[in-house]
Amino acid sequence: PFDSRFLPFSRLLLVCFCFTFAPSICNAVSYTFMALGSFIQVLPDSHFSIQNLPYGAFKAHPTAPARLATAIGDYVVDLSEIAKAGLFNGPILAASDCFLQPTLNNFLALGRPAWKEARATLQKLLSSTEPTLRDNADLRQKSLVPMSKVEMVIPMEIGDYTDFYSSMHHAKNCGTIFRGPQNAIPQNWFHLPIAYHGRASSIVISGTNINRPRGQGYPTGQSPPYFGPSLKLDFELEMAAVVGPGNELGKAIDVNEAADHIFGLVLMNDWSARDIQAWEYVPLGPFLGKSFGKTMYSCFSFELRLQTKRLDKSGEVMDSTGLKVGTTISPWIVTLDALEPFACDASKQDPHPLPYLAEKISKNYDIELEVASSLPLDFQYFTSYFIGCFPV
C-alpha cells in the first residue's frame, strides 16, 4: 500500500524498503537476454553478465584513490580508463568528467538519459563483436582488473537516507513488539508511505565491523531503566533505492515521474537495538536504537557473520567473541534498466490511494529474497515467510 514514487527526493537519497528475506539482486539479471555475449569469459553461475553491468567503486590498494567501475565476469571494469580513452563519446557523456570522480554522485545527477547512454556504451564495448576494447591489449590491461585484487568501497556520498516501513509482515511483527498485537499496524499505514529519516553517517559497506550498541534498556514492571549492551539485537533485510537527480526545495515530484529519479537498487541490512528503541522512541521516533549502523551488502553474495556475546539468564556476559552489526549496503548498484525483465504488475492497493498517490501505470519488480544465517538456533527468531514485489 505504498510506492517509492511518493517520496520527496534530495540530491542523492538512499531509500530503504524492508522485506522479511533478502535477495541476490545481481543473480536475477545474469540469466536474462543471454543472446548478448561478451569477449570476456563469464561463467554460467556468475552474477556479472553483460546483461547486468552494475555500478560500484573500488580501490586498487588500501591507500589508493577510489575509482568508479562496472563488473563483468570476474573483473571490475575501470570506468576512468574507459573515459580517458574517450570511449564515452555519446552526446551527454562526451563532455562530462563524471567517471573521473571517486563517487557516482555526478553521474547520478545527470539523470536517466545519461544512465541509458552509459549502459549502451558499456554493453557495446564489452560485447563479443566489438573490437574497440577487445583488440586493444594495452587498454584491456588498464581497464580490466581482477575482482580478487580490489577493495570495494561505498560508491556514492549519501546525503540523506530514508527508511520505509513497507512489509505488512514486518510492520505487524515490529508493531507487536512496541504496541501489542491489537495495535500492531497503525491505520495510516494503509493510506500513505510510513518512513523516518535515518542517520546517513551510519551506512557502511559489506564486511565492515560494527559494535553492539550500549544504551538504556526498556524497563519491565516497576524496574528502573538499565544501561548496558543491547540484549535485543535485530536485523531487517532491506532493498534500498539509490536516487539520482533531486527536486527543487518545496517542489514535489509527480508520482508518475518519480521512477525517472531512481537509478538502481542495492541490498541493505538495517540493524536495530529493540530494547533501546522501545524505551526511547516515544514520542519522536528512533534515535540511538537505530543509529549505530546500516550495512550495504554485495549484491552477488552476502553473509551475516554475526559474532555475539553470550549471556547467562541474568544477562551477565559469560564470554565475549566480539560483534559485527550495522547498516550495510552493497558495493554494487543494480540499475533499474538491468532489472526491467523482472518488472511485473503491482498488487492492487486497498483502499485506493488518494489522487496525488495514484499511478497511471503501477509496476513492481519480482525478485526472490532469502537470508542465510550461521548463528545457533537459540540466537535466532524469524518472522513469517514473505514474498514481496519491490514497488517502483
Tab-separated table of C-alpha atoms in Angstrom, residues 9-249:
chain	number	residue	atom	x	y	z
A	9	PHE	CA	13.914	13.462	-3.300
A	10	SER	CA	17.195	15.014	-2.240
A	11	ARG	CA	20.321	15.370	-4.393
A	12	LEU	CA	21.316	11.840	-3.515
A	13	LEU	CA	18.951	9.855	-1.403
A	14	LEU	CA	19.104	6.297	-0.209
A	15	VAL	CA	15.592	4.940	0.195
A	16	CYS	CA	15.180	1.661	2.052
A	17	PHE	CA	12.352	-0.844	1.936
A	18	CYS	CA	12.123	-3.681	4.431
A	19	PHE	CA	11.391	-7.262	3.419
A	20	THR	CA	11.439	-10.380	5.527
A	21	PHE	CA	14.075	-12.180	3.470
A	22	ALA	CA	16.900	-10.995	1.192
A	23	PRO	CA	17.860	-11.433	-2.473
A	24	SER	CA	20.906	-11.735	-4.612
A	25	ILE	CA	19.894	-8.963	-6.984
A	26	CYS	CA	22.771	-9.381	-9.397
A	27	ASN	CA	21.986	-13.032	-9.945
A	28	ALA	CA	18.480	-12.151	-11.075
A	29	VAL	CA	19.733	-10.339	-14.153
A	30	SER	CA	22.507	-12.749	-15.081
A	31	TYR	CA	20.334	-15.295	-16.849
A	32	THR	CA	18.225	-12.887	-18.893
A	33	PHE	CA	18.761	-11.944	-22.548
A	34	MET	CA	21.691	-14.339	-22.864
A	35	ALA	CA	21.806	-13.741	-26.632
A	36	LEU	CA	24.122	-10.771	-25.986
A	37	GLY	CA	27.593	-12.179	-25.316
A	38	SER	CA	30.927	-10.708	-24.218
A	39	PHE	CA	34.518	-11.310	-25.268
A	40	ILE	CA	35.229	-11.656	-21.529
A	41	GLN	CA	34.566	-15.122	-20.167
A	42	VAL	CA	31.508	-15.162	-17.921
A	43	LEU	CA	30.784	-18.467	-16.202
A	44	PRO	CA	27.177	-19.713	-16.181
A	45	ASP	CA	26.836	-19.153	-12.426
A	46	SER	CA	28.385	-15.674	-12.498
A	47	HIS	CA	26.338	-12.803	-11.145
A	48	PHE	CA	28.009	-10.369	-13.524
A	49	SER	CA	26.858	-10.969	-17.065
A	50	ILE	CA	26.829	-8.346	-19.801
A	51	GLN	CA	23.096	-8.009	-19.152
A	52	ASN	CA	23.782	-6.814	-15.607
A	53	LEU	CA	26.659	-4.289	-15.534
A	54	PRO	CA	26.103	-2.833	-12.052
A	55	TYR	CA	27.999	0.229	-10.837
A	56	GLY	CA	30.396	0.491	-7.923
A	57	ALA	CA	33.683	1.977	-6.723
A	58	PHE	CA	36.959	0.267	-5.859
A	59	LYS	CA	40.490	0.819	-4.645
A	60	ALA	CA	43.428	-0.999	-6.200
A	61	HIS	CA	45.088	-0.987	-2.754
A	62	PRO	CA	44.059	0.453	0.638
A	63	THR	CA	45.764	3.848	0.170
A	64	ALA	CA	44.781	4.313	-3.477
A	65	PRO	CA	42.057	6.769	-4.512
A	66	ALA	CA	38.643	5.314	-5.262
A	67	ARG	CA	37.727	4.720	-8.899
A	68	LEU	CA	34.357	4.001	-10.473
A	69	ALA	CA	33.671	0.644	-12.055
A	70	THR	CA	31.225	-1.789	-13.507
A	71	ALA	CA	31.552	-5.558	-13.217
A	72	ILE	CA	31.604	-8.395	-15.720
A	73	GLY	CA	32.629	-11.977	-15.050
A	74	ASP	CA	35.489	-11.987	-12.550
A	75	TYR	CA	36.621	-8.461	-13.442
A	76	VAL	CA	35.878	-4.903	-12.490
A	77	VAL	CA	35.976	-2.505	-15.424
A	78	ASP	CA	37.764	0.731	-14.502
A	79	LEU	CA	35.468	3.407	-15.908
A	80	SER	CA	38.098	6.117	-15.505
A	81	GLU	CA	40.291	4.309	-18.040
A	82	ILE	CA	37.350	3.949	-20.422
A	83	ALA	CA	36.626	7.667	-20.032
A	84	LYS	CA	40.267	8.738	-20.512
A	85	ALA	CA	40.333	6.713	-23.733
A	86	GLY	CA	37.429	8.835	-25.000
A	87	LEU	CA	35.048	5.895	-25.321
A	88	PHE	CA	32.138	7.560	-23.523
A	89	ASN	CA	31.556	9.581	-26.671
A	90	GLY	CA	27.779	9.932	-26.687
A	91	PRO	CA	26.029	13.319	-26.788
A	92	ILE	CA	25.647	13.550	-22.994
A	93	LEU	CA	28.767	11.898	-21.575
A	94	ALA	CA	31.374	13.083	-24.089
A	95	ALA	CA	31.762	16.415	-22.290
A	96	SER	CA	31.394	15.031	-18.760
A	97	ASP	CA	34.129	14.069	-16.316
A	98	CYS	CA	31.694	12.116	-14.108
A	99	PHE	CA	33.634	8.839	-14.465
A	100	LEU	CA	36.862	10.504	-13.353
A	101	GLN	CA	35.344	11.198	-9.932
A	102	PRO	CA	35.708	8.982	-6.821
A	103	THR	CA	31.929	8.648	-6.389
A	104	LEU	CA	28.912	8.196	-8.643
A	105	ASN	CA	27.175	11.397	-7.489
A	106	ASN	CA	27.953	13.479	-10.576
A	107	PHE	CA	26.899	10.639	-12.873
A	108	LEU	CA	23.676	10.040	-10.959
A	109	ALA	CA	22.836	13.752	-11.111
A	110	LEU	CA	22.801	13.614	-14.937
A	111	GLY	CA	19.587	11.595	-14.926
A	112	ARG	CA	18.120	8.704	-16.854
A	113	PRO	CA	19.185	9.743	-20.407
A	114	ALA	CA	22.839	9.691	-19.294
A	115	TRP	CA	22.362	6.394	-17.443
A	116	LYS	CA	20.929	4.758	-20.561
A	117	GLU	CA	23.731	6.180	-22.713
A	118	ALA	CA	26.406	4.798	-20.381
A	119	ARG	CA	24.788	1.357	-20.272
A	120	ALA	CA	24.514	1.194	-24.063
A	121	THR	CA	28.159	2.265	-24.438
A	122	LEU	CA	29.426	-0.333	-21.969
A	123	GLN	CA	27.354	-3.159	-23.434
A	124	LYS	CA	28.715	-2.339	-26.886
A	125	LEU	CA	32.353	-2.090	-25.707
A	126	LEU	CA	32.156	-5.393	-23.818
A	127	SER	CA	30.258	-7.322	-26.483
A	128	SER	CA	31.935	-10.135	-28.376
A	129	THR	CA	31.528	-8.409	-31.753
A	130	GLU	CA	33.020	-5.004	-30.830
A	131	PRO	CA	36.824	-4.727	-31.430
A	132	THR	CA	37.481	-1.356	-29.730
A	133	LEU	CA	38.316	-2.797	-26.306
A	134	ARG	CA	38.586	-6.445	-27.296
A	135	ASP	CA	41.536	-5.862	-29.660
A	136	ASN	CA	43.325	-3.153	-27.656
A	137	ALA	CA	45.654	-5.100	-25.362
A	138	ASP	CA	47.015	-2.010	-23.598
A	139	LEU	CA	43.559	-0.635	-22.764
A	140	ARG	CA	42.333	-4.072	-21.687
A	141	GLN	CA	45.233	-4.375	-19.257
A	142	LYS	CA	44.500	-0.940	-17.785
A	143	SER	CA	40.737	-1.209	-17.572
A	144	LEU	CA	40.068	-4.857	-16.650
A	145	VAL	CA	41.112	-5.576	-13.065
A	146	PRO	CA	40.535	-8.957	-11.370
A	147	MET	CA	37.940	-8.647	-8.610
A	148	SER	CA	40.194	-10.608	-6.289
A	149	LYS	CA	42.729	-7.756	-6.361
A	150	VAL	CA	40.478	-4.833	-5.439
A	151	GLU	CA	38.766	-3.465	-2.354
A	152	MET	CA	35.186	-2.313	-2.877
A	153	VAL	CA	34.076	0.927	-1.211
A	154	ILE	CA	30.784	2.811	-0.891
A	155	PRO	CA	30.194	4.143	-4.407
A	156	MET	CA	28.431	7.402	-3.526
A	157	GLU	CA	28.253	10.139	-0.947
A	158	ILE	CA	24.917	9.619	0.785
A	159	GLY	CA	23.358	12.940	1.678
A	160	ASP	CA	20.143	11.551	3.091
A	161	TYR	CA	18.688	8.197	3.993
A	162	THR	CA	15.013	7.377	4.458
A	163	ASP	CA	13.833	4.047	5.850
A	164	PHE	CA	10.356	2.850	4.832
A	165	TYR	CA	8.009	0.575	6.725
A	166	SER	CA	6.806	-1.331	3.663
A	167	SER	CA	6.280	-5.012	4.514
A	168	MET	CA	2.987	-5.836	6.227
A	169	HIS	CA	4.591	-8.852	7.910
A	170	HIS	CA	7.403	-6.737	9.306
A	171	ALA	CA	5.053	-3.906	10.291
A	172	LYS	CA	2.878	-6.352	12.211
A	173	ASN	CA	5.765	-8.077	13.980
A	174	CYS	CA	7.573	-4.857	14.827
A	175	GLY	CA	4.365	-3.114	15.880
A	176	THR	CA	3.511	-6.025	18.167
A	177	ILE	CA	6.830	-5.552	19.973
A	178	PHE	CA	6.088	-1.902	20.719
A	179	ARG	CA	2.273	-1.659	20.870
A	180	GLY	CA	0.932	-5.195	21.281
A	181	PRO	CA	-0.930	-7.356	18.736
A	182	GLN	CA	-4.177	-5.347	18.903
A	183	ASN	CA	-2.493	-2.126	17.760
A	184	ALA	CA	0.359	-3.557	15.704
A	185	ILE	CA	-0.355	-1.801	12.383
A	186	PRO	CA	-1.447	1.845	12.604
A	187	GLN	CA	-4.350	2.907	10.387
A	188	ASN	CA	-2.263	5.382	8.397
A	189	TRP	CA	-0.050	2.531	7.142
A	190	PHE	CA	-2.771	1.585	4.640
A	191	HIS	CA	-3.059	5.096	3.207
A	192	LEU	CA	0.397	6.652	2.857
A	193	PRO	CA	4.100	5.784	2.951
A	194	ILE	CA	5.419	5.420	6.516
A	195	ALA	CA	9.094	6.289	6.928
A	196	TYR	CA	11.691	8.018	9.047
A	197	HIS	CA	14.959	9.750	8.255
A	198	GLY	CA	17.921	7.604	9.249
A	199	ARG	CA	21.474	8.554	10.090
A	200	ALA	CA	23.334	8.558	6.768
A	201	SER	CA	26.720	8.555	8.503
A	202	SER	CA	25.997	5.082	9.928
A	203	ILE	CA	25.878	3.408	6.490
A	204	VAL	CA	28.867	1.193	5.725
A	205	ILE	CA	29.949	-1.277	3.077
A	206	SER	CA	29.570	-5.038	3.429
A	207	GLY	CA	32.135	-6.591	5.751
A	208	THR	CA	32.638	-3.522	7.950
A	209	ASN	CA	32.777	-4.276	11.675
A	210	ILE	CA	30.112	-2.546	13.764
A	211	ASN	CA	29.932	-2.645	17.545
A	212	ARG	CA	26.937	-3.770	19.565
A	213	PRO	CA	25.317	-0.543	20.836
A	214	ARG	CA	25.088	0.364	24.502
A	215	GLY	CA	22.226	2.371	25.907
A	216	GLN	CA	19.242	2.491	28.233
A	217	GLY	CA	17.086	-0.599	28.051
A	218	TYR	CA	13.335	-0.914	28.344
A	219	PRO	CA	12.292	-1.462	31.977
A	220	THR	CA	9.816	-4.204	32.893
A	221	GLY	CA	7.259	-3.872	35.658
A	222	GLN	CA	8.499	-1.482	38.329
A	223	SER	CA	12.154	-1.992	37.466
A	224	PRO	CA	14.203	1.136	36.712
A	225	PRO	CA	15.881	1.595	33.303
A	226	TYR	CA	19.208	-0.146	32.905
A	227	PHE	CA	22.306	0.768	30.890
A	228	GLY	CA	24.423	-1.720	29.012
A	229	PRO	CA	24.859	-3.626	25.755
A	230	SER	CA	21.645	-4.222	23.835
A	231	LEU	CA	20.070	-7.583	24.687
A	232	LYS	CA	17.546	-7.475	21.822
A	233	LEU	CA	19.589	-7.017	18.683
A	234	ASP	CA	17.606	-7.375	15.464
A	235	PHE	CA	18.278	-7.072	11.759
A	236	GLU	CA	15.973	-6.449	8.817
A	237	LEU	CA	16.828	-7.393	5.300
A	238	GLU	CA	16.025	-4.465	3.064
A	239	MET	CA	16.381	-3.319	-0.504
A	240	ALA	CA	17.490	0.274	-0.949
A	241	ALA	CA	16.816	2.515	-3.929
A	242	VAL	CA	19.588	4.897	-4.950
A	243	VAL	CA	18.111	8.176	-6.150
A	244	GLY	CA	19.858	10.472	-8.615
A	245	PRO	CA	18.514	13.882	-9.640
A	246	GLY	CA	16.525	15.656	-6.995
A	247	ASN	CA	13.865	18.314	-6.852
A	248	GLU	CA	13.770	21.986	-6.001
A	249	LEU	CA	13.075	22.838	-2.384
